[in-house]
Amino acid sequence: MKKLNVILAFATVSLLFSCKSEKKSNSEAETLANSNIAANEAVPDYKIEFGEVSPKSVFRNDSLSIWGGSLVKGEDGLYHMFYSRWLKNIGWEWVNYSEVAHAVSESPFGPFEHKDVTLPDRGAEFWDGSTTHNPTVHKFNGKYYLYYMGNTGDKKIVSTPGKPKINWVHRNNQRIGVAVADSPNGPWKRFDKPVLDVSPNDDSYDALMTSNPSVCQMPNGKILMVYKAVGKTDPLPGGGPVVHMVAIADSPTGPFKKYPDPVFTFEGERFPAEDPYIWYQDGKFRAIVKRIKHEGKKREFSLVHYDSEDGIKWEKAKNFEISKRIVTWKNGREQQFTHLERPQVFRENGEPVALLCAADTLDANGVRESFNIQIPLKIEKNK
């Protein structure tokens, strides 16, 4: 009997050990299977196309030049667009008279109604006191962040309608800022210093100015910024080359660590791109960018598509070309705009549904009629 009890005890221990080993084996098998699924799950290539545009998806004003527009949905269920505007009768004076304003709609495709001025002129003594321009709005961790270009200067008007010139004092004082709010209705807190200033070394790519921020949250929670930079290598006041750089921060309000290599470059071109919009989706960073192709003295504009594994090194996407400034209206009419730029993607339930762009046409006297347009997006995902 005693011998039988020993045998039973040994069998029980063996059975328990066997069960534990089986559980461990199953766990390892599940982990391996999951990792294999993850490894075999292809990251899709995007093919980005435009849908037909409704007439209500145009936001314009008879007395104001309107440029850009970035969209966020508020807790109130409304769609809040932040855009740039300035008086039309003074000419193309965005660099010294623009202000960031706020409009709302019940749909991402409009119609939008102006509500208030978000970032007004606050005095030449502030780094962003004279001009605020090219906003991009985001919601991170329950707060709203409005990134923008700001500058200060003498406010001197140098152009007239149809004959654009640029105030170089304001242009070269451009820096990147961020304002913070608990609601897209404000109030917005502005800061006494830029969130991304120029680099101190004269040979830096961004020694002269920083502008046109594009921002997204990375999978690790950090904040990725791609921004326009102008150096001092080329003759002043214009400077150059004009490139795009990458910076990353732990917090939406910085500080940002700058990376050394330009992105969206083309060999032999000193100003190859502008106005990127970046976001992360389906295992990759994605970007829609204004391409500036130089053929002699002629410049050809289009919207193109880049992607990136890490947000630092960017490559032309498999489906690179998006649009040569052409949209199709609901009635089937095609229209090619003089400019179609400042692309800003709006995502709802995680999917891109609309592309907001600055658009314009020129009349017989070369006077610009500029406005925001909200374009339905069609994205085909190919694995």
PDB file of C-alpha atoms in Angstrom, residues 134-347:
ATOM      1  CA  ASN A 134      -0.299  78.786 -41.554  1.00  0.00           C
ATOM      2  CA  PRO A 135      -1.924  77.097 -38.532  1.00  0.00           C
ATOM      3  CA  THR A 136      -2.147  73.365 -37.927  1.00  0.00           C
ATOM      4  CA  VAL A 137      -4.340  72.184 -35.045  1.00  0.00           C
ATOM      5  CA  HIS A 138      -4.164  68.921 -33.084  1.00  0.00           C
ATOM      6  CA  LYS A 139      -5.637  67.296 -30.005  1.00  0.00           C
ATOM      7  CA  PHE A 140      -3.091  65.464 -27.854  1.00  0.00           C
ATOM      8  CA  ASN A 141      -3.936  63.839 -24.531  1.00  0.00           C
ATOM      9  CA  GLY A 142      -7.084  65.895 -23.944  1.00  0.00           C
ATOM     10  CA  LYS A 143      -5.669  69.314 -24.867  1.00  0.00           C
ATOM     11  CA  TYR A 144      -5.685  71.294 -28.108  1.00  0.00           C
ATOM     12  CA  TYR A 145      -2.437  72.519 -29.658  1.00  0.00           C
ATOM     13  CA  LEU A 146      -2.348  75.142 -32.398  1.00  0.00           C
ATOM     14  CA  TYR A 147       1.031  75.311 -34.153  1.00  0.00           C
ATOM     15  CA  TYR A 148       1.709  78.280 -36.411  1.00  0.00           C
ATOM     16  CA  MET A 149       4.243  80.651 -37.933  1.00  0.00           C
ATOM     17  CA  GLY A 150       4.645  83.997 -36.178  1.00  0.00           C
ATOM     18  CA  ASN A 151       6.823  87.036 -36.800  1.00  0.00           C
ATOM     19  CA  THR A 152       7.350  90.701 -35.996  1.00  0.00           C
ATOM     20  CA  GLY A 153       8.505  93.701 -38.024  1.00  0.00           C
ATOM     21  CA  ASP A 154       7.699  97.154 -39.346  1.00  0.00           C
ATOM     22  CA  LYS A 155       4.293  96.277 -40.954  1.00  0.00           C
ATOM     23  CA  LYS A 156       5.357  98.144 -44.111  1.00  0.00           C
ATOM     24  CA  ILE A 157       3.128  97.369 -47.106  1.00  0.00           C
ATOM     25  CA  VAL A 158       5.272  96.731 -50.188  1.00  0.00           C
ATOM     26  CA  SER A 159       2.833  95.223 -52.701  1.00  0.00           C
ATOM     27  CA  THR A 160      -0.448  96.126 -54.375  1.00  0.00           C
ATOM     28  CA  PRO A 161      -3.223  93.820 -55.619  1.00  0.00           C
ATOM     29  CA  GLY A 162      -1.904  91.970 -58.665  1.00  0.00           C
ATOM     30  CA  LYS A 163       1.721  92.974 -58.002  1.00  0.00           C
ATOM     31  CA  PRO A 164       2.948  90.860 -55.068  1.00  0.00           C
ATOM     32  CA  LYS A 165       6.194  91.678 -53.289  1.00  0.00           C
ATOM     33  CA  ILE A 166       7.525  90.529 -49.942  1.00  0.00           C
ATOM     34  CA  ASN A 167       8.551  92.377 -46.809  1.00  0.00           C
ATOM     35  CA  TRP A 168      11.860  90.654 -46.052  1.00  0.00           C
ATOM     36  CA  VAL A 169      12.025  91.914 -42.460  1.00  0.00           C
ATOM     37  CA  HIS A 170       8.873  89.982 -41.600  1.00  0.00           C
ATOM     38  CA  ARG A 171       9.793  87.003 -43.760  1.00  0.00           C
ATOM     39  CA  ASN A 172      13.157  86.535 -42.092  1.00  0.00           C
ATOM     40  CA  ASN A 173      11.697  86.949 -38.594  1.00  0.00           C
ATOM     41  CA  GLN A 174       9.478  83.879 -39.088  1.00  0.00           C
ATOM     42  CA  ARG A 175       9.568  81.418 -36.208  1.00  0.00           C
ATOM     43  CA  ILE A 176       7.369  78.474 -35.127  1.00  0.00           C
ATOM     44  CA  GLY A 177       5.022  78.817 -32.169  1.00  0.00           C
ATOM     45  CA  VAL A 178       2.337  76.834 -30.385  1.00  0.00           C
ATOM     46  CA  ALA A 179      -0.749  77.949 -28.478  1.00  0.00           C
ATOM     47  CA  VAL A 180      -2.579  75.674 -26.009  1.00  0.00           C
ATOM     48  CA  ALA A 181      -6.233  75.444 -24.958  1.00  0.00           C
ATOM     49  CA  ASP A 182      -8.650  73.083 -23.223  1.00  0.00           C
ATOM     50  CA  SER A 183     -11.224  73.719 -25.964  1.00  0.00           C
ATOM     51  CA  PRO A 184     -11.024  74.764 -29.617  1.00  0.00           C
ATOM     52  CA  ASN A 185     -13.176  77.718 -28.544  1.00  0.00           C
ATOM     53  CA  GLY A 186     -10.254  78.920 -26.385  1.00  0.00           C
ATOM     54  CA  PRO A 187      -8.979  80.752 -24.519  1.00  0.00           C
ATOM     55  CA  TRP A 188      -5.604  80.065 -26.147  1.00  0.00           C
ATOM     56  CA  LYS A 189      -2.384  80.473 -24.190  1.00  0.00           C
ATOM     57  CA  ARG A 190       0.462  81.954 -26.247  1.00  0.00           C
ATOM     58  CA  PHE A 191       4.101  81.877 -25.200  1.00  0.00           C
ATOM     59  CA  ASP A 192       6.798  84.533 -25.019  1.00  0.00           C
ATOM     60  CA  LYS A 193       9.247  82.408 -27.008  1.00  0.00           C
ATOM     61  CA  PRO A 194       8.945  80.270 -30.148  1.00  0.00           C
ATOM     62  CA  VAL A 195       8.548  76.542 -29.673  1.00  0.00           C
ATOM     63  CA  LEU A 196      11.153  76.092 -32.448  1.00  0.00           C
ATOM     64  CA  ASP A 197      13.664  78.894 -33.007  1.00  0.00           C
ATOM     65  CA  VAL A 198      16.493  79.236 -35.528  1.00  0.00           C
ATOM     66  CA  SER A 199      19.794  77.471 -34.894  1.00  0.00           C
ATOM     67  CA  PRO A 200      22.688  79.660 -33.694  1.00  0.00           C
ATOM     68  CA  ASN A 201      25.251  78.515 -36.273  1.00  0.00           C
ATOM     69  CA  ASP A 202      25.310  80.488 -39.524  1.00  0.00           C
ATOM     70  CA  ASP A 203      25.933  77.314 -41.520  1.00  0.00           C
ATOM     71  CA  SER A 204      22.772  75.596 -40.162  1.00  0.00           C
ATOM     72  CA  TYR A 205      19.963  74.794 -42.561  1.00  0.00           C
ATOM     73  CA  ASP A 206      17.618  76.842 -40.343  1.00  0.00           C
ATOM     74  CA  ALA A 207      19.973  79.708 -39.463  1.00  0.00           C
ATOM     75  CA  LEU A 208      17.699  82.367 -41.027  1.00  0.00           C
ATOM     76  CA  MET A 209      14.132  81.258 -40.269  1.00  0.00           C
ATOM     77  CA  THR A 210      11.800  78.411 -39.258  1.00  0.00           C
ATOM     78  CA  SER A 211       8.209  78.177 -40.497  1.00  0.00           C
ATOM     79  CA  ASN A 212       5.255  76.046 -41.618  1.00  0.00           C
ATOM     80  CA  PRO A 213       5.215  73.354 -38.916  1.00  0.00           C
ATOM     81  CA  SER A 214       3.642  69.963 -39.517  1.00  0.00           C
ATOM     82  CA  VAL A 215       3.109  67.855 -36.411  1.00  0.00           C
ATOM     83  CA  CYS A 216       1.879  64.430 -35.353  1.00  0.00           C
ATOM     84  CA  GLN A 217       2.045  62.149 -32.330  1.00  0.00           C
ATOM     85  CA  MET A 218       4.324  59.141 -32.710  1.00  0.00           C
ATOM     86  CA  PRO A 219       3.375  55.626 -31.510  1.00  0.00           C
ATOM     87  CA  ASN A 220       5.681  56.109 -28.500  1.00  0.00           C
ATOM     88  CA  GLY A 221       3.813  59.281 -27.500  1.00  0.00           C
ATOM     89  CA  LYS A 222       6.519  61.697 -28.615  1.00  0.00           C
ATOM     90  CA  ILE A 223       5.761  64.625 -30.926  1.00  0.00           C
ATOM     91  CA  LEU A 224       7.216  64.623 -34.429  1.00  0.00           C
ATOM     92  CA  MET A 225       7.609  67.909 -36.297  1.00  0.00           C
ATOM     93  CA  VAL A 226       8.611  68.499 -39.911  1.00  0.00           C
ATOM     94  CA  TYR A 227       9.233  72.168 -40.641  1.00  0.00           C
ATOM     95  CA  LYS A 228      10.366  74.582 -43.329  1.00  0.00           C
ATOM     96  CA  ALA A 229      13.886  75.926 -42.826  1.00  0.00           C
ATOM     97  CA  VAL A 230      15.882  78.626 -44.598  1.00  0.00           C
ATOM     98  CA  GLY A 231      19.627  79.044 -44.211  1.00  0.00           C
ATOM     99  CA  LYS A 232      22.123  81.821 -44.854  1.00  0.00           C
ATOM    100  CA  THR A 233      24.277  80.056 -47.448  1.00  0.00           C
ATOM    101  CA  ASP A 234      22.604  81.807 -50.387  1.00  0.00           C
ATOM    102  CA  PRO A 235      22.657  85.612 -50.700  1.00  0.00           C
ATOM    103  CA  LEU A 236      20.442  87.642 -48.379  1.00  0.00           C
ATOM    104  CA  PRO A 237      17.763  88.857 -47.952  1.00  0.00           C
ATOM    105  CA  GLY A 238      16.251  85.728 -49.485  1.00  0.00           C
ATOM    106  CA  GLY A 239      18.862  83.329 -48.178  1.00  0.00           C
ATOM    107  CA  GLY A 240      18.565  79.621 -48.749  1.00  0.00           C
ATOM    108  CA  PRO A 241      18.468  76.869 -49.602  1.00  0.00           C
ATOM    109  CA  VAL A 242      14.829  76.299 -48.594  1.00  0.00           C
ATOM    110  CA  VAL A 243      14.505  72.799 -47.141  1.00  0.00           C
ATOM    111  CA  HIS A 244      12.517  70.746 -44.649  1.00  0.00           C
ATOM    112  CA  MET A 245      13.936  69.431 -41.393  1.00  0.00           C
ATOM    113  CA  VAL A 246      12.796  67.045 -38.657  1.00  0.00           C
ATOM    114  CA  ALA A 247      12.560  67.637 -34.899  1.00  0.00           C
ATOM    115  CA  ILE A 248      11.166  65.455 -32.078  1.00  0.00           C
ATOM    116  CA  ALA A 249      10.015  66.351 -28.541  1.00  0.00           C
ATOM    117  CA  ASP A 250       8.737  64.479 -25.501  1.00  0.00           C
ATOM    118  CA  SER A 251       6.018  67.115 -25.028  1.00  0.00           C
ATOM    119  CA  PRO A 252       3.793  69.038 -27.476  1.00  0.00           C
ATOM    120  CA  THR A 253       5.322  72.259 -26.151  1.00  0.00           C
ATOM    121  CA  GLY A 254       8.928  71.085 -26.585  1.00  0.00           C
ATOM    122  CA  PRO A 255      11.822  71.318 -26.297  1.00  0.00           C
ATOM    123  CA  PHE A 256      12.394  69.811 -29.734  1.00  0.00           C
ATOM    124  CA  LYS A 257      15.555  67.973 -30.705  1.00  0.00           C
ATOM    125  CA  LYS A 258      16.554  68.794 -34.282  1.00  0.00           C
ATOM    126  CA  TYR A 259      17.840  66.155 -36.702  1.00  0.00           C
ATOM    127  CA  PRO A 260      20.601  67.094 -39.161  1.00  0.00           C
ATOM    128  CA  ASP A 261      19.408  65.900 -42.570  1.00  0.00           C
ATOM    129  CA  PRO A 262      16.870  67.647 -44.846  1.00  0.00           C
ATOM    130  CA  VAL A 263      13.884  65.674 -46.155  1.00  0.00           C
ATOM    131  CA  PHE A 264      11.738  65.854 -49.339  1.00  0.00           C
ATOM    132  CA  THR A 265      14.864  66.809 -51.291  1.00  0.00           C
ATOM    133  CA  PHE A 266      15.619  66.622 -55.012  1.00  0.00           C
ATOM    134  CA  GLU A 267      19.193  66.787 -56.259  1.00  0.00           C
ATOM    135  CA  GLY A 268      20.123  70.162 -57.714  1.00  0.00           C
ATOM    136  CA  GLU A 269      17.012  71.959 -56.432  1.00  0.00           C
ATOM    137  CA  ARG A 270      17.261  74.616 -53.722  1.00  0.00           C
ATOM    138  CA  PHE A 271      13.490  74.839 -53.037  1.00  0.00           C
ATOM    139  CA  PRO A 272      11.949  71.472 -53.948  1.00  0.00           C
ATOM    140  CA  ALA A 273       8.967  71.252 -51.595  1.00  0.00           C
ATOM    141  CA  GLU A 274       6.683  73.105 -49.209  1.00  0.00           C
ATOM    142  CA  ASP A 275       3.690  72.688 -46.921  1.00  0.00           C
ATOM    143  CA  PRO A 276       3.894  69.060 -45.768  1.00  0.00           C
ATOM    144  CA  TYR A 277       1.136  67.491 -43.684  1.00  0.00           C
ATOM    145  CA  ILE A 278       2.283  64.429 -41.720  1.00  0.00           C
ATOM    146  CA  TRP A 279       0.383  61.740 -39.818  1.00  0.00           C
ATOM    147  CA  TYR A 280       0.911  58.169 -38.585  1.00  0.00           C
ATOM    148  CA  GLN A 281      -1.371  55.364 -39.722  1.00  0.00           C
ATOM    149  CA  ASP A 282      -1.252  51.650 -40.510  1.00  0.00           C
ATOM    150  CA  GLY A 283       2.370  51.178 -39.469  1.00  0.00           C
ATOM    151  CA  LYS A 284       3.913  54.134 -41.312  1.00  0.00           C
ATOM    152  CA  PHE A 285       4.269  57.875 -41.185  1.00  0.00           C
ATOM    153  CA  ARG A 286       2.503  59.430 -44.156  1.00  0.00           C
ATOM    154  CA  ALA A 287       2.875  62.865 -45.748  1.00  0.00           C
ATOM    155  CA  ILE A 288       1.117  64.934 -48.388  1.00  0.00           C
ATOM    156  CA  VAL A 289       3.511  67.577 -49.677  1.00  0.00           C
ATOM    157  CA  LYS A 290       3.487  70.441 -52.157  1.00  0.00           C
ATOM    158  CA  ARG A 291       6.094  69.590 -54.798  1.00  0.00           C
ATOM    159  CA  ILE A 292       7.842  72.504 -56.536  1.00  0.00           C
ATOM    160  CA  LYS A 293       9.407  71.325 -59.771  1.00  0.00           C
ATOM    161  CA  HIS A 294      11.717  73.743 -61.561  1.00  0.00           C
ATOM    162  CA  GLU A 295      12.000  73.685 -65.346  1.00  0.00           C
ATOM    163  CA  GLY A 296      14.153  76.629 -66.322  1.00  0.00           C
ATOM    164  CA  LYS A 297      12.506  79.734 -64.893  1.00  0.00           C
ATOM    165  CA  LYS A 298       9.122  78.010 -64.743  1.00  0.00           C
ATOM    166  CA  ARG A 299       7.825  76.405 -61.552  1.00  0.00           C
ATOM    167  CA  GLU A 300       5.303  73.565 -61.657  1.00  0.00           C
ATOM    168  CA  PHE A 301       3.277  72.847 -58.509  1.00  0.00           C
ATOM    169  CA  SER A 302       1.634  69.561 -57.540  1.00  0.00           C
ATOM    170  CA  LEU A 303       0.656  67.525 -54.478  1.00  0.00           C
ATOM    171  CA  VAL A 304       2.679  64.371 -53.851  1.00  0.00           C
ATOM    172  CA  HIS A 305       2.922  61.567 -51.309  1.00  0.00           C
ATOM    173  CA  TYR A 306       5.835  60.467 -49.113  1.00  0.00           C
ATOM    174  CA  ASP A 307       6.058  57.842 -46.366  1.00  0.00           C
ATOM    175  CA  SER A 308       8.518  56.893 -43.638  1.00  0.00           C
ATOM    176  CA  GLU A 309       9.270  54.046 -41.236  1.00  0.00           C
ATOM    177  CA  ASP A 310      10.567  56.275 -38.439  1.00  0.00           C
ATOM    178  CA  GLY A 311       9.469  59.829 -39.271  1.00  0.00           C
ATOM    179  CA  ILE A 312      13.094  60.891 -39.744  1.00  0.00           C
ATOM    180  CA  LYS A 313      13.979  59.444 -43.141  1.00  0.00           C
ATOM    181  CA  TRP A 314      11.331  59.985 -45.813  1.00  0.00           C
ATOM    182  CA  GLU A 315      11.020  58.328 -49.212  1.00  0.00           C
ATOM    183  CA  LYS A 316       8.755  58.872 -52.210  1.00  0.00           C
ATOM    184  CA  ALA A 317       5.706  56.665 -51.700  1.00  0.00           C
ATOM    185  CA  LYS A 318       4.886  53.934 -54.192  1.00  0.00           C
ATOM    186  CA  ASN A 319       1.972  56.060 -55.435  1.00  0.00           C
ATOM    187  CA  PHE A 320       3.814  59.382 -55.470  1.00  0.00           C
ATOM    188  CA  GLU A 321       1.669  61.736 -57.555  1.00  0.00           C
ATOM    189  CA  ILE A 322      -1.650  62.863 -56.109  1.00  0.00           C
ATOM    190  CA  SER A 323      -2.842  65.925 -58.045  1.00  0.00           C
ATOM    191  CA  LYS A 324      -1.614  68.634 -60.376  1.00  0.00           C
ATOM    192  CA  ARG A 325      -3.879  71.192 -58.675  1.00  0.00           C
ATOM    193  CA  ILE A 326      -6.996  69.716 -60.304  1.00  0.00           C
ATOM    194  CA  VAL A 327     -10.330  69.118 -58.567  1.00  0.00           C
ATOM    195  CA  THR A 328     -13.617  67.795 -59.908  1.00  0.00           C
ATOM    196  CA  TRP A 329     -16.832  69.463 -58.793  1.00  0.00           C
ATOM    197  CA  LYS A 330     -20.083  67.647 -58.070  1.00  0.00           C
ATOM    198  CA  ASN A 331     -21.452  68.648 -61.490  1.00  0.00           C
ATOM    199  CA  GLY A 332     -18.511  66.901 -63.164  1.00  0.00           C
ATOM    200  CA  ARG A 333     -16.595  70.059 -64.118  1.00  0.00           C
ATOM    201  CA  GLU A 334     -12.821  69.847 -63.705  1.00  0.00           C
ATOM    202  CA  GLN A 335     -10.857  72.883 -62.551  1.00  0.00           C
ATOM    203  CA  GLN A 336      -7.146  73.470 -62.289  1.00  0.00           C
ATOM    204  CA  PHE A 337      -6.271  76.109 -59.717  1.00  0.00           C
ATOM    205  CA  THR A 338      -3.293  78.450 -59.876  1.00  0.00           C
ATOM    206  CA  HIS A 339      -2.297  77.136 -56.451  1.00  0.00           C
ATOM    207  CA  LEU A 340      -3.588  74.183 -54.448  1.00  0.00           C
ATOM    208  CA  GLU A 341      -1.434  73.884 -51.351  1.00  0.00           C
ATOM    209  CA  ARG A 342      -1.227  73.914 -47.530  1.00  0.00           C
ATOM    210  CA  PRO A 343      -2.739  70.374 -47.495  1.00  0.00           C
ATOM    211  CA  GLN A 344      -4.200  69.473 -44.092  1.00  0.00           C
ATOM    212  CA  VAL A 345      -5.679  66.002 -43.592  1.00  0.00           C
ATOM    213  CA  PHE A 346      -8.713  65.627 -41.347  1.00  0.00           C
ATOM    214  CA  ARG A 347      -9.271  62.166 -39.890  1.00  0.00           C
TER     215      ARG A 347
END
